[in-house]
Amino acid sequence: MPVFTPASGAVLKTETRLFTREPGTLFWVLVFPPLLLIAFGLIPGYREPDAALGGLRAIDVYVPSTVMVALITASLQAMPAALTGYRERGILRRMRTTPARPADLLVAQMVLHLAAALLAALLVLVLGNLVYDVALPQNWLAYAVTLALAAVASLAMGAVITSVARTAKAATAIGMSVFFPAMFAAGIYVPVQVLPETLRQIVELTPFGATAQALSQAATGSWPAWDHLAALGLWGVVLMATAARWFRWE
Amino acid sequence: MTMAIVEVKGLRKSYGGRAVVDGVDFTVEEGEIFGILGPNGAGKTTAVECVEGLRVPDAGTIRVAGLDPVRQRRELTRILGVQLQESELQAKLTVSEALELYRTFYPEPADWRPIAERLGLDTMLDRPFGKLSGGWKQRLFIALALVGRPRIVVFDELTTALDPRARRDTWKLIEGVRDSGVTILLVTHFMEEAEHLCDRVAVIDRGKLVALDSPAGLVSRSDSPTTISFRPSRPLPDAELDALPGAVSVNRQGSRLVINGTDDTVNAVITMLARNGVTAAELRVVDATLDDAFLGLTAREAEASAGRAVTAESADADAVRGGH
Ligand SMILES: Nc1ncnc2c1ncn2[C@@H]1O[C@H](COP(=O)(O)OP(=O)(O)OP(=O)(O)O)[C@@H](O)[C@H]1O
Ligand SMILES: [Mg+2]
């Protein structure tokens, strides 16, 4: 069985069209993160160099955090709600009676949410640079690799939510309860860099804490510390295995 | 010479220790329309979803065009069209997008436009699924079941949500599909639909097959294939009523006399009327329908679930017969 069939293409095309008809998802994934960055920058103190941040401005460290907001909203909230809805309403089941693979539908949804989050990331980076003069990532390759690992881990976390939630309502509830800790780990409330030592070390072990540190490091031109990347990779593998183990078509 | 295209042997499926399909056997010949009737919860959906490969039987064997629906599900999906009793599509997917999408799933799909037209869907092509009424959703699912040019189609409640005109249009469409050589397995609650469309019907009651025959065969098997009713100008002697040949029951409904029996009973009633010089106003002689046959075959179900009500009713009927 080939990995990509004409039906996979048709499903992806259709799901892309349907994705553009979801104004809510489009707003929260594509528009909200850039708006958040703009709002942060309007706070005067955030545009001043801060000794606690090693001379960086708060707005500089908020760029990677805001990039992660897009990732978190897309993979922990939008995607599980969409997929559990497809399962709950028998859409996957109906598709199971055809030669097409319902897995194509899952893959299409993951690809679309990933693409939207990456587009939002790009918007945040460009806006940060144009509006607040935040330097673009110095090491693009390191930034891209980190972002790719982070995307895999966070989509896998969304897939776990999809697997354990029986209904779309439950998925939204779980998504919400993971959302705030994830935002904290991403440094949206307090930059990860200024957390007390022990707390910071714990946060760095979580997928989004590790991402926050790795992205900040890649932004300054160096390769992120290997332990952050290793943590991300490990999370991705474990979460994907968990999702695959518990997933139900009906 | 016809050939079995669907073979079901000893099919069994339990949920929570309760057998909901309990040893069902039937075969469907190539090119026939095969109906499945039965009360709510009888196990019809469970049985046909085993045939579709969506549910895994606990025991028994199923072959559809020689394929095992569980182990060879992928091959089966290419030749089997399915309308599920319950399912949905993406709320914002339009009718034409759905038809186009499902078309791409099949190796040799049909042109969906003529199918959509036959079902009246051509006026709804741009309507999103979530904004369709129940009947229109059902028409779309009928179209989707046919768009892959299947050899066999399973409809679970073909026309339940349809208005009478759409129902007749759908029957014509299904007959056309059958005439093109497609085999059809259909679950229905409409006796008229079964009588109109089906070559043979299986009646399932509480997980067991209780009858399998042509619709006419089922009707003629009923103990009282004919109902005679009229308003006698004078009361008729009880002794003569009780002695009517072939009569299964004699009831009074107000001033009307209702006699269930056979053709012999009809003749005897006419002779009795003439002999007593009684005229019969509003005389009706009605053949039993599939409805009656169905109720007769599945009566035990009603007794089991609503025992007392049924007993009381039959006691009443006896009272009428014994002491009017
Ligand atoms: N997935 C399931 N889990 C538990 N019980 C089930 C399941 N599916 C069906 N049942 C039970 O099996 C019995 C038969 O159900 P089924 O849906 O096959 O009936 P049916 O003949 O199609 O009824 P209807 O005419 O109402 O559609 C019912 O008692 C139902 O509650
Ligand atoms: Mg059913």
Coordinates of C-alpha atoms and ligand atoms in Angstrom, one line a residue:
Chain A
M1 CA 0.0 0.0 0.0
P2 CA 1.6 3.3 -1.1
V3 CA 2.0 5.9 1.6
F4 CA 0.5 8.6 -0.6
T5 CA -2.4 7.7 -2.8
P6 CA -4.6 9.9 -5.1
A7 CA -7.2 9.7 -2.3
S8 CA -4.7 11.1 0.2
G9 CA -4.3 14.1 -2.1
A10 CA -8.0 14.6 -2.5
V11 CA -8.5 14.4 1.2
L12 CA -5.8 16.9 1.9
K13 CA -7.2 19.3 -0.7
T14 CA -10.7 19.0 0.7
E15 CA -9.5 19.4 4.3
T16 CA -7.5 22.4 3.3
R17 CA -10.6 24.0 1.9
L18 CA -12.6 23.2 5.0
F19 CA -9.7 24.6 7.2
T20 CA -10.1 28.0 5.5
R21 CA -13.8 27.9 6.4
E22 CA -13.0 27.8 10.2
P23 CA -12.6 31.4 11.1
G24 CA -12.2 30.6 14.8
T25 CA -9.2 28.3 14.3
L26 CA -7.7 30.7 11.7
F27 CA -8.0 33.6 14.2
W28 CA -6.5 31.8 17.2
V29 CA -3.7 30.1 15.3
L30 CA -2.8 32.7 12.7
V31 CA -3.9 36.1 14.0
F32 CA -3.8 35.9 17.7
P33 CA -0.1 35.2 18.2
P34 CA 1.1 38.2 16.1
L35 CA -1.5 40.4 17.9
L36 CA -0.1 39.2 21.3
L37 CA 3.4 40.1 20.3
I38 CA 2.3 43.6 19.2
A39 CA 0.5 44.0 22.5
F40 CA 3.6 42.9 24.5
G41 CA 5.6 45.5 22.7
L42 CA 3.2 48.3 23.6
I43 CA 4.3 47.8 27.3
P44 CA 7.1 50.4 27.5
G45 CA 9.3 48.5 30.0
Y46 CA 9.3 45.5 27.6
R47 CA 11.3 47.5 25.1
E48 CA 14.1 48.3 27.5
P49 CA 17.2 46.1 28.0
D50 CA 16.9 44.1 31.2
A51 CA 19.9 42.9 33.2
A52 CA 18.0 39.9 34.5
L53 CA 17.7 38.8 30.8
G54 CA 21.4 39.2 30.2
G55 CA 20.9 42.6 28.6
L56 CA 18.1 41.4 26.2
R57 CA 14.7 43.2 26.1
A58 CA 11.6 41.4 27.3
I59 CA 10.2 41.7 23.8
D60 CA 13.2 39.8 22.4
V61 CA 12.5 36.7 24.6
Y62 CA 8.8 37.0 24.0
V63 CA 9.2 36.3 20.3
P64 CA 10.0 32.6 20.7
S65 CA 7.3 32.4 23.4
T66 CA 4.7 33.8 21.0
V67 CA 5.9 31.5 18.3
M68 CA 5.0 28.7 20.8
V69 CA 1.6 30.2 21.5
A70 CA 0.7 29.4 17.8
L71 CA 2.1 25.9 18.2
I72 CA 0.2 25.3 21.5
T73 CA -3.1 26.6 20.2
A74 CA -2.9 24.7 17.0
S75 CA -1.9 21.4 18.4
L76 CA -3.5 21.3 21.9
Q77 CA -6.8 23.0 21.2
A78 CA -7.7 23.2 17.5
M79 CA -6.5 19.9 16.3
P80 CA -7.9 17.6 19.1
A81 CA -11.3 19.3 18.9
A82 CA -11.4 18.8 15.1
L83 CA -10.3 15.2 15.2
T84 CA -12.5 14.1 18.1
G85 CA -15.4 15.8 16.4
Y86 CA -14.7 13.7 13.3
R87 CA -14.6 10.5 15.3
E88 CA -17.6 11.4 17.5
R89 CA -19.8 12.2 14.5
G90 CA -19.0 9.0 12.6
I91 CA -17.1 10.8 9.8
L92 CA -14.1 8.5 10.3
R93 CA -16.4 5.5 10.4
R94 CA -18.1 6.5 7.2
M95 CA -14.7 6.8 5.6
R96 CA -13.7 3.4 6.9
T97 CA -16.3 1.8 4.5
T98 CA -14.5 3.2 1.5
P99 CA -11.2 2.3 0.0
A100 CA -9.7 5.6 1.3
R101 CA -7.9 5.4 4.6
P102 CA -9.3 7.4 7.5
A103 CA -5.6 7.8 8.5
D104 CA -5.4 10.2 5.5
L105 CA -7.9 12.4 7.3
L106 CA -5.8 12.4 10.5
V107 CA -2.6 13.2 8.5
A108 CA -4.3 16.0 6.6
Q109 CA -5.5 17.6 9.8
M110 CA -2.0 17.3 11.4
V111 CA -0.3 18.8 8.3
L112 CA -2.8 21.7 8.2
H113 CA -2.5 22.6 11.8
L114 CA 1.3 22.3 11.6
A115 CA 1.4 24.5 8.5
A116 CA -0.8 27.1 10.1
A117 CA 1.4 27.2 13.2
L118 CA 4.5 27.5 11.2
L119 CA 3.0 30.3 9.1
A120 CA 2.1 32.1 12.4
A121 CA 5.7 31.6 13.6
L122 CA 7.0 33.2 10.4
L123 CA 4.5 36.1 10.9
V124 CA 5.7 36.6 14.5
L125 CA 9.3 36.6 13.5
V126 CA 8.8 39.1 10.7
L127 CA 6.5 41.4 12.7
G128 CA 8.9 41.3 15.6
N129 CA 11.7 42.3 13.4
L130 CA 9.8 45.0 11.5
V131 CA 7.9 46.6 14.4
Y132 CA 10.1 46.1 17.4
D133 CA 13.5 45.5 15.7
V134 CA 13.9 42.1 17.2
A135 CA 16.8 40.4 15.5
L136 CA 15.9 37.6 13.2
P137 CA 17.2 34.1 14.2
Q138 CA 21.0 34.2 13.8
N139 CA 21.1 30.4 13.1
W140 CA 18.2 29.6 10.8
L141 CA 19.1 26.0 10.6
A142 CA 19.2 25.5 14.3
Y143 CA 16.0 27.5 14.7
A144 CA 14.2 25.3 12.0
V145 CA 15.5 22.1 13.5
T146 CA 14.3 23.1 17.0
L147 CA 10.9 24.3 15.6
A148 CA 10.5 21.0 13.8
L149 CA 11.2 18.9 16.9
A150 CA 8.9 21.1 18.9
A151 CA 6.2 20.8 16.3
V152 CA 6.4 17.0 16.4
A153 CA 6.3 16.9 20.2
S154 CA 3.4 19.3 20.4
L155 CA 1.3 17.7 17.7
A156 CA 2.0 14.3 19.3
M157 CA 0.7 15.8 22.6
G158 CA -2.4 16.9 20.7
A159 CA -2.7 13.4 19.3
V160 CA -2.6 12.0 22.8
I161 CA -5.5 14.3 23.8
T162 CA -7.4 13.0 20.7
S163 CA -6.7 9.4 21.8
V164 CA -7.8 9.7 25.4
A165 CA -10.8 12.1 25.0
R166 CA -14.0 10.2 24.1
T167 CA -15.8 13.3 23.0
A168 CA -15.0 16.7 21.4
K169 CA -16.2 18.3 24.7
A170 CA -13.7 16.2 26.7
A171 CA -11.0 17.1 24.2
T172 CA -11.7 20.8 24.7
A173 CA -11.6 20.4 28.5
I174 CA -8.3 18.5 28.5
G175 CA -6.9 20.9 25.9
M176 CA -7.8 23.8 28.2
S177 CA -6.3 22.2 31.3
V178 CA -3.0 21.5 29.5
F179 CA -3.1 24.9 27.8
F180 CA -2.2 27.1 30.8
P181 CA 0.7 25.0 32.1
A182 CA 2.0 24.8 28.5
M183 CA 1.8 28.6 28.2
F184 CA 3.6 28.9 31.5
A185 CA 6.4 26.6 30.3
A186 CA 6.6 28.5 27.1
G187 CA 7.5 31.6 29.2
I188 CA 4.4 33.6 28.4
Y189 CA 3.7 34.7 32.0
V190 CA 7.4 34.9 33.1
P191 CA 10.3 34.3 30.8
V192 CA 11.8 30.9 31.5
Q193 CA 15.2 32.5 31.9
V194 CA 14.2 34.4 35.0
L195 CA 12.5 31.6 36.9
P196 CA 14.2 30.4 40.1
E197 CA 16.9 27.8 39.4
T198 CA 15.1 24.6 40.5
L199 CA 11.8 25.6 38.9
R200 CA 13.6 26.5 35.7
Q201 CA 15.4 23.1 35.6
I202 CA 12.0 21.4 35.9
V203 CA 10.4 23.5 33.3
E204 CA 13.2 22.9 30.9
L205 CA 12.4 19.2 31.0
T206 CA 8.9 19.8 29.7
P207 CA 8.4 20.0 25.9
F208 CA 7.5 23.6 25.8
G209 CA 10.1 24.7 28.4
A210 CA 12.8 22.9 26.4
T211 CA 11.5 24.5 23.3
A212 CA 11.6 28.0 24.9
Q213 CA 15.2 27.6 25.9
A214 CA 16.2 26.0 22.6
L215 CA 14.6 28.6 20.4
S216 CA 16.1 31.5 22.5
Q217 CA 19.5 29.9 22.1
A218 CA 19.1 29.4 18.3
A219 CA 17.9 33.0 18.0
T220 CA 21.2 34.2 19.3
G221 CA 23.1 32.2 16.7
S222 CA 24.4 29.2 18.7
W223 CA 23.1 25.6 18.5
P224 CA 20.8 24.9 21.4
A225 CA 22.2 22.8 24.3
W226 CA 21.9 19.2 23.3
D227 CA 19.9 18.3 26.4
H228 CA 17.0 20.6 25.3
L229 CA 16.9 18.9 21.8
A230 CA 17.2 15.5 23.4
A231 CA 14.3 16.2 25.8
L232 CA 12.2 17.4 22.8
G233 CA 13.0 14.4 20.7
L234 CA 12.3 12.0 23.6
W235 CA 8.9 13.7 24.3
G236 CA 8.0 13.4 20.6
V237 CA 8.7 9.7 20.5
V238 CA 7.0 8.9 23.8
L239 CA 3.9 10.9 23.1
M240 CA 3.6 9.6 19.5
A241 CA 3.8 6.0 20.9
T242 CA 1.2 6.8 23.5
A243 CA -1.2 8.3 21.0
A244 CA -0.8 5.4 18.6
R245 CA -1.4 2.9 21.5
W246 CA -4.6 4.5 22.7
F247 CA -6.1 5.8 19.5
R248 CA -9.6 4.5 18.5
W249 CA -11.4 5.0 15.2
E250 CA -14.9 4.9 16.8
Chain B
M1 CA -28.6 -19.7 -12.7
T2 CA -27.9 -17.4 -9.8
M3 CA -25.1 -17.4 -7.4
A4 CA -24.7 -16.5 -3.7
I5 CA -22.8 -13.2 -3.5
V6 CA -23.3 -12.7 0.3
E7 CA -23.0 -15.7 2.5
V8 CA -23.6 -15.5 6.3
K9 CA -23.3 -18.6 8.4
G10 CA -23.8 -18.9 12.1
L11 CA -23.2 -15.2 12.7
R12 CA -23.0 -14.4 16.4
K13 CA -22.2 -11.1 18.1
S14 CA -22.5 -10.2 21.8
Y15 CA -22.3 -7.0 23.7
G16 CA -21.7 -7.2 27.4
G17 CA -22.4 -10.9 27.5
R18 CA -25.8 -10.5 25.7
A19 CA -26.0 -12.1 22.2
V20 CA -27.6 -9.4 20.0
V21 CA -27.1 -11.5 16.9
D22 CA -27.5 -15.1 17.8
G23 CA -26.7 -17.6 15.0
V24 CA -28.0 -16.0 11.9
D25 CA -27.7 -17.6 8.5
F26 CA -28.7 -16.3 5.1
T27 CA -27.4 -15.9 1.6
V28 CA -28.1 -13.2 -0.9
E29 CA -28.1 -14.1 -4.6
E30 CA -26.3 -12.0 -7.1
G31 CA -28.6 -9.4 -8.6
E32 CA -31.4 -9.7 -6.0
I33 CA -32.8 -7.1 -3.6
F34 CA -32.7 -8.8 -0.2
G35 CA -34.5 -7.1 2.7
I36 CA -34.0 -7.4 6.4
L37 CA -36.9 -6.6 8.7
G38 CA -37.2 -6.7 12.4
P39 CA -38.2 -4.7 15.5
N40 CA -36.0 -2.0 17.0
G41 CA -33.0 -3.5 18.6
A42 CA -33.4 -6.9 16.8
G43 CA -29.8 -6.8 15.7
K44 CA -30.2 -5.8 12.0
T45 CA -27.6 -3.0 12.1
T46 CA -25.2 -5.3 14.0
A47 CA -25.7 -8.0 11.4
V48 CA -25.2 -5.8 8.3
E49 CA -22.2 -4.0 9.9
C50 CA -20.6 -7.3 10.3
V51 CA -21.2 -7.9 6.5
E52 CA -19.5 -4.5 5.9
G53 CA -16.5 -5.4 8.0
L54 CA -17.1 -2.5 10.5
R55 CA -17.9 -4.9 13.3
V56 CA -16.0 -8.1 14.0
P57 CA -18.3 -11.2 14.6
D58 CA -17.7 -13.3 17.7
A59 CA -18.5 -16.4 15.7
G60 CA -19.7 -17.5 12.2
T61 CA -18.4 -16.9 8.8
I62 CA -19.2 -14.2 6.3
R63 CA -18.2 -14.1 2.7
V64 CA -19.0 -11.2 0.4
A65 CA -18.1 -11.9 -3.2
G66 CA -15.7 -14.5 -1.8
L67 CA -14.0 -12.0 0.5
D68 CA -13.7 -12.1 4.3
P69 CA -15.0 -8.7 5.5
V70 CA -12.6 -8.5 8.4
R71 CA -9.4 -9.9 6.9
Q72 CA -10.0 -8.5 3.4
R73 CA -11.8 -5.3 4.3
R74 CA -9.7 -3.2 1.9
E75 CA -10.6 -5.3 -1.1
L76 CA -14.2 -5.4 0.0
T77 CA -14.5 -1.6 0.2
R78 CA -13.8 -1.3 -3.5
I79 CA -16.9 -3.3 -4.5
L80 CA -19.2 -2.5 -1.6
G81 CA -21.3 0.6 -1.3
V82 CA -22.6 1.5 2.2
Q83 CA -25.2 3.7 3.7
L84 CA -24.9 3.6 7.5
Q85 CA -27.9 4.0 9.7
E86 CA -26.1 6.8 11.5
S87 CA -23.2 8.9 10.3
E88 CA -22.2 12.4 9.4
L89 CA -19.9 14.3 7.1
Q90 CA -17.8 17.4 7.8
A91 CA -20.3 20.2 8.6
K92 CA -18.9 22.6 6.1
L93 CA -18.4 20.2 3.3
T94 CA -20.9 20.9 0.5
V95 CA -22.9 18.3 -1.3
S96 CA -20.9 18.5 -4.5
E97 CA -17.6 18.5 -2.7
A98 CA -18.7 15.4 -0.8
L99 CA -19.7 13.6 -4.0
E100 CA -16.5 14.6 -5.7
L101 CA -14.3 13.6 -2.8
Y102 CA -16.0 10.2 -2.4
R103 CA -15.6 9.6 -6.1
T104 CA -11.9 9.9 -5.9
F105 CA -11.8 7.0 -3.3
Y106 CA -12.9 4.4 -5.9
P107 CA -11.0 2.8 -8.7
E108 CA -13.8 3.1 -11.3
P109 CA -16.3 5.6 -10.0
A110 CA -19.6 6.6 -11.5
D111 CA -20.4 10.1 -12.7
W112 CA -22.1 11.5 -9.7
R113 CA -24.3 14.0 -11.5
P114 CA -27.0 11.7 -12.8
I115 CA -27.2 10.0 -9.4
A116 CA -27.5 13.4 -7.7
E117 CA -30.2 14.4 -10.2
R118 CA -32.3 11.3 -9.6
L119 CA -32.3 12.1 -5.9
G120 CA -33.1 15.7 -6.5
L121 CA -29.7 16.7 -5.0
D122 CA -28.8 18.8 -8.0
T123 CA -30.7 21.7 -6.3
M124 CA -28.6 21.4 -3.2
L125 CA -25.1 21.1 -4.6
D126 CA -23.7 24.1 -2.8
R127 CA -25.4 23.5 0.5
P128 CA -23.0 22.5 3.3
F129 CA -23.7 19.2 4.9
G130 CA -24.4 20.7 8.4
K131 CA -27.2 22.8 6.9
L132 CA -29.0 19.9 5.2
S133 CA -32.3 18.6 6.7
G134 CA -32.4 15.0 7.7
G135 CA -34.0 13.8 4.5
W136 CA -31.5 15.6 2.3
K137 CA -28.6 14.2 4.4
Q138 CA -30.1 10.7 3.7
R139 CA -30.3 11.4 0.0
L140 CA -26.7 12.4 0.0
F141 CA -25.7 9.2 1.8
I142 CA -27.7 7.2 -0.8
A143 CA -25.8 8.9 -3.5
L144 CA -22.4 8.4 -1.8
A145 CA -23.2 4.6 -1.5
L146 CA -23.6 4.5 -5.2
V147 CA -20.8 6.8 -6.4
G148 CA -18.2 4.1 -6.4
R149 CA -20.1 1.9 -8.9
P150 CA -20.3 -1.0 -6.3
R151 CA -21.3 -4.6 -7.1
I152 CA -23.1 -4.8 -3.8
V153 CA -24.8 -2.0 -1.8
V154 CA -26.0 -2.2 1.8
F155 CA -28.6 0.3 2.8
D156 CA -29.4 0.5 6.5
E157 CA -32.8 2.1 6.6
L158 CA -32.9 3.3 3.0
T159 CA -35.8 5.8 3.2
T160 CA -36.5 6.3 6.8
A161 CA -36.2 10.1 6.7
L162 CA -37.6 10.6 3.2
D163 CA -40.9 12.2 2.3
P164 CA -43.3 10.0 0.3
R165 CA -42.3 11.4 -3.1
A166 CA -38.6 11.1 -2.4
R167 CA -39.2 7.6 -1.2
R168 CA -40.9 6.6 -4.5
D169 CA -38.1 8.3 -6.5
T170 CA -35.6 6.4 -4.4
W171 CA -37.4 3.1 -5.1
K172 CA -37.2 3.7 -8.8
L173 CA -33.5 4.6 -8.5
I174 CA -32.8 1.4 -6.6
E175 CA -34.7 -0.7 -9.1
G176 CA -32.7 0.9 -11.8
V177 CA -29.5 0.1 -9.9
R178 CA -30.6 -3.5 -9.5
D179 CA -31.4 -3.8 -13.2
S180 CA -27.8 -2.9 -13.9
G181 CA -26.8 -6.1 -12.1
V182 CA -26.0 -4.7 -8.6
T183 CA -27.0 -6.8 -5.6
I184 CA -28.8 -4.9 -2.8
L185 CA -29.1 -5.7 0.9
L186 CA -31.5 -3.4 2.6
V187 CA -32.7 -3.0 6.1
T188 CA -36.1 -1.4 6.4
H189 CA -39.0 -0.7 8.7
F190 CA -41.4 -0.1 5.9
M191 CA -43.4 -3.1 4.8
E192 CA -44.5 -1.3 1.7
E193 CA -40.9 -0.8 0.8
A194 CA -40.1 -4.4 1.4
E195 CA -43.1 -5.6 -0.7
H196 CA -42.3 -3.2 -3.5
L197 CA -38.6 -3.7 -3.7
C198 CA -37.4 -7.0 -2.2
D199 CA -37.2 -10.3 -3.9
R200 CA -36.8 -12.0 -0.5
V201 CA -36.9 -10.8 3.0
A202 CA -35.4 -12.1 6.3
V203 CA -37.2 -11.3 9.5
I204 CA -34.9 -11.0 12.5
D205 CA -36.3 -11.0 16.0
R206 CA -34.1 -10.7 19.1
G207 CA -31.0 -11.7 17.2
K208 CA -32.5 -14.8 15.5
L209 CA -33.8 -15.3 12.0
V210 CA -37.5 -16.1 12.4
A211 CA -38.5 -16.2 8.7
L212 CA -37.0 -16.0 5.3
D213 CA -39.2 -15.9 2.2
S214 CA -40.5 -13.7 -0.6
P215 CA -42.8 -11.0 0.7
A216 CA -45.8 -12.8 -0.8
G217 CA -44.7 -16.1 0.7
L218 CA -44.5 -14.5 4.2
V219 CA -48.0 -13.0 3.8
S220 CA -49.5 -16.3 2.7
R221 CA -47.9 -18.1 5.7
S222 CA -49.9 -15.9 8.1
D223 CA -52.8 -17.9 9.9
S224 CA -55.4 -15.3 8.8
P225 CA -54.5 -14.1 5.4
T226 CA -57.9 -12.3 5.0
T227 CA -60.0 -9.9 7.1
I228 CA -63.7 -9.6 6.5
S229 CA -65.5 -6.7 8.2
F230 CA -69.1 -5.4 7.9
R231 CA -72.1 -3.9 9.8
P232 CA -74.8 -6.6 9.9
S233 CA -78.4 -5.3 9.6
R234 CA -79.4 -7.7 12.5
P235 CA -77.2 -9.6 15.0
L236 CA -76.0 -13.0 13.7
P237 CA -76.3 -16.2 15.8
D238 CA -73.2 -16.7 17.9
A239 CA -73.2 -20.4 17.2
E240 CA -72.9 -19.9 13.5
L241 CA -70.2 -17.3 14.0
D242 CA -68.2 -19.7 16.2
A243 CA -68.5 -22.4 13.6
L244 CA -67.1 -20.4 10.6
P245 CA -64.5 -22.5 8.8
G246 CA -61.0 -21.1 9.0
A247 CA -61.9 -18.2 11.2
V248 CA -59.1 -17.3 13.6
S249 CA -60.9 -14.6 15.5
V250 CA -64.3 -12.8 15.5
N251 CA -64.3 -9.4 17.1
R252 CA -66.8 -6.6 17.5
Q253 CA -65.7 -3.0 17.0
G254 CA -68.8 -1.1 17.9
S255 CA -71.5 -2.2 15.5
R256 CA -68.9 -3.7 13.1
L257 CA -68.0 -7.3 13.0
V258 CA -64.4 -8.1 12.2
I259 CA -63.6 -11.7 11.2
N260 CA -60.0 -12.9 10.5
G261 CA -59.8 -16.0 8.4
T262 CA -59.1 -17.5 5.1
D263 CA -60.8 -17.6 1.7
D264 CA -63.0 -20.4 3.0
T265 CA -64.2 -18.0 5.7
V266 CA -65.2 -15.5 3.1
N267 CA -67.4 -17.9 1.3
A268 CA -69.0 -19.2 4.6
V269 CA -69.7 -15.6 5.7
I270 CA -71.5 -14.9 2.5
T271 CA -73.6 -18.1 2.7
M272 CA -74.4 -17.4 6.4
L273 CA -75.6 -13.8 5.5
A274 CA -77.9 -15.1 2.8
R275 CA -79.2 -17.9 4.9
N276 CA -80.1 -15.5 7.7
G277 CA -81.4 -12.9 5.4
V278 CA -79.0 -10.4 6.9
T279 CA -77.5 -7.6 4.8
A280 CA -73.9 -6.5 5.3
A281 CA -73.3 -2.7 5.2
E282 CA -69.9 -1.4 4.5
L283 CA -68.6 -4.8 3.6
R284 CA -64.7 -4.9 3.3
V285 CA -62.6 -7.9 2.5
V286 CA -58.9 -7.1 2.9
D287 CA -56.0 -9.4 2.3
A288 CA -53.4 -9.5 5.1
T289 CA -50.4 -7.4 4.4
L290 CA -46.7 -7.9 5.2
D291 CA -47.5 -5.7 8.2
D292 CA -49.8 -8.4 9.6
A293 CA -47.3 -11.1 8.8
F294 CA -44.5 -9.1 10.4
L295 CA -46.6 -8.5 13.6
G296 CA -47.5 -12.2 13.7
L297 CA -43.8 -13.3 13.3
T298 CA -42.5 -10.9 15.9
A299 CA -45.3 -11.0 18.4
R300 CA -43.2 -12.8 21.0
E301 CA -41.0 -9.8 21.2
A302 CA -44.0 -7.6 22.2
E303 CA -45.1 -10.2 24.7
A304 CA -41.7 -10.5 26.3
S305 CA -41.3 -6.7 26.6
A306 CA -44.8 -5.7 27.4
G307 CA -46.2 -9.0 28.7
R308 CA -49.2 -7.7 30.7
A309 CA -50.6 -5.3 28.2
V310 CA -50.7 -8.0 25.5
T311 CA -52.2 -10.6 27.8
A312 CA -55.0 -8.2 28.8
E313 CA -55.7 -7.4 25.2
S314 CA -56.0 -11.0 24.2
A315 CA -58.2 -11.7 27.2
D316 CA -60.5 -9.0 25.9
A317 CA -60.5 -10.5 22.4
D318 CA -61.4 -13.9 23.9
A319 CA -64.2 -12.3 25.9
V320 CA -65.7 -10.8 22.8
R321 CA -65.5 -14.0 21.0
G322 CA -66.9 -16.1 23.8
G323 CA -69.7 -14.0 25.0
H324 CA -71.0 -11.3 22.7
Ligands
LIG1 N1 -21.7 -1.0 20.1 C1 -22.6 -1.6 20.9 N2 -22.4 -1.7 22.2 C2 -23.3 -2.2 23.0 N3 -24.5 -2.7 22.6 C3 -24.8 -2.5 21.3 C4 -23.9 -2.0 20.4 N4 -24.5 -2.0 19.2 C5 -25.7 -2.5 19.3 N5 -25.9 -2.8 20.6 C6 -27.1 -3.5 21.1 O1 -27.4 -4.5 20.3 C7 -28.8 -4.6 20.0 C8 -29.1 -4.6 18.6 O2 -28.8 -3.4 18.0 P1 -28.9 -3.0 16.5 O3 -28.5 -1.6 16.3 O4 -28.2 -4.1 15.7 O5 -30.5 -3.1 16.3 P2 -31.4 -2.8 15.0 O6 -32.1 -4.1 14.7 O7 -30.6 -2.2 13.9 O8 -32.4 -1.8 15.6 P3 -33.1 -0.5 15.0 O9 -34.3 -1.0 14.2 O10 -33.5 0.3 16.1 O11 -32.1 0.2 14.1 C9 -29.4 -3.4 20.8 O12 -30.0 -3.9 22.0 C10 -28.3 -2.5 21.1 O13 -28.5 -1.8 22.3
MG2 MG -30.5 -0.4 13.0

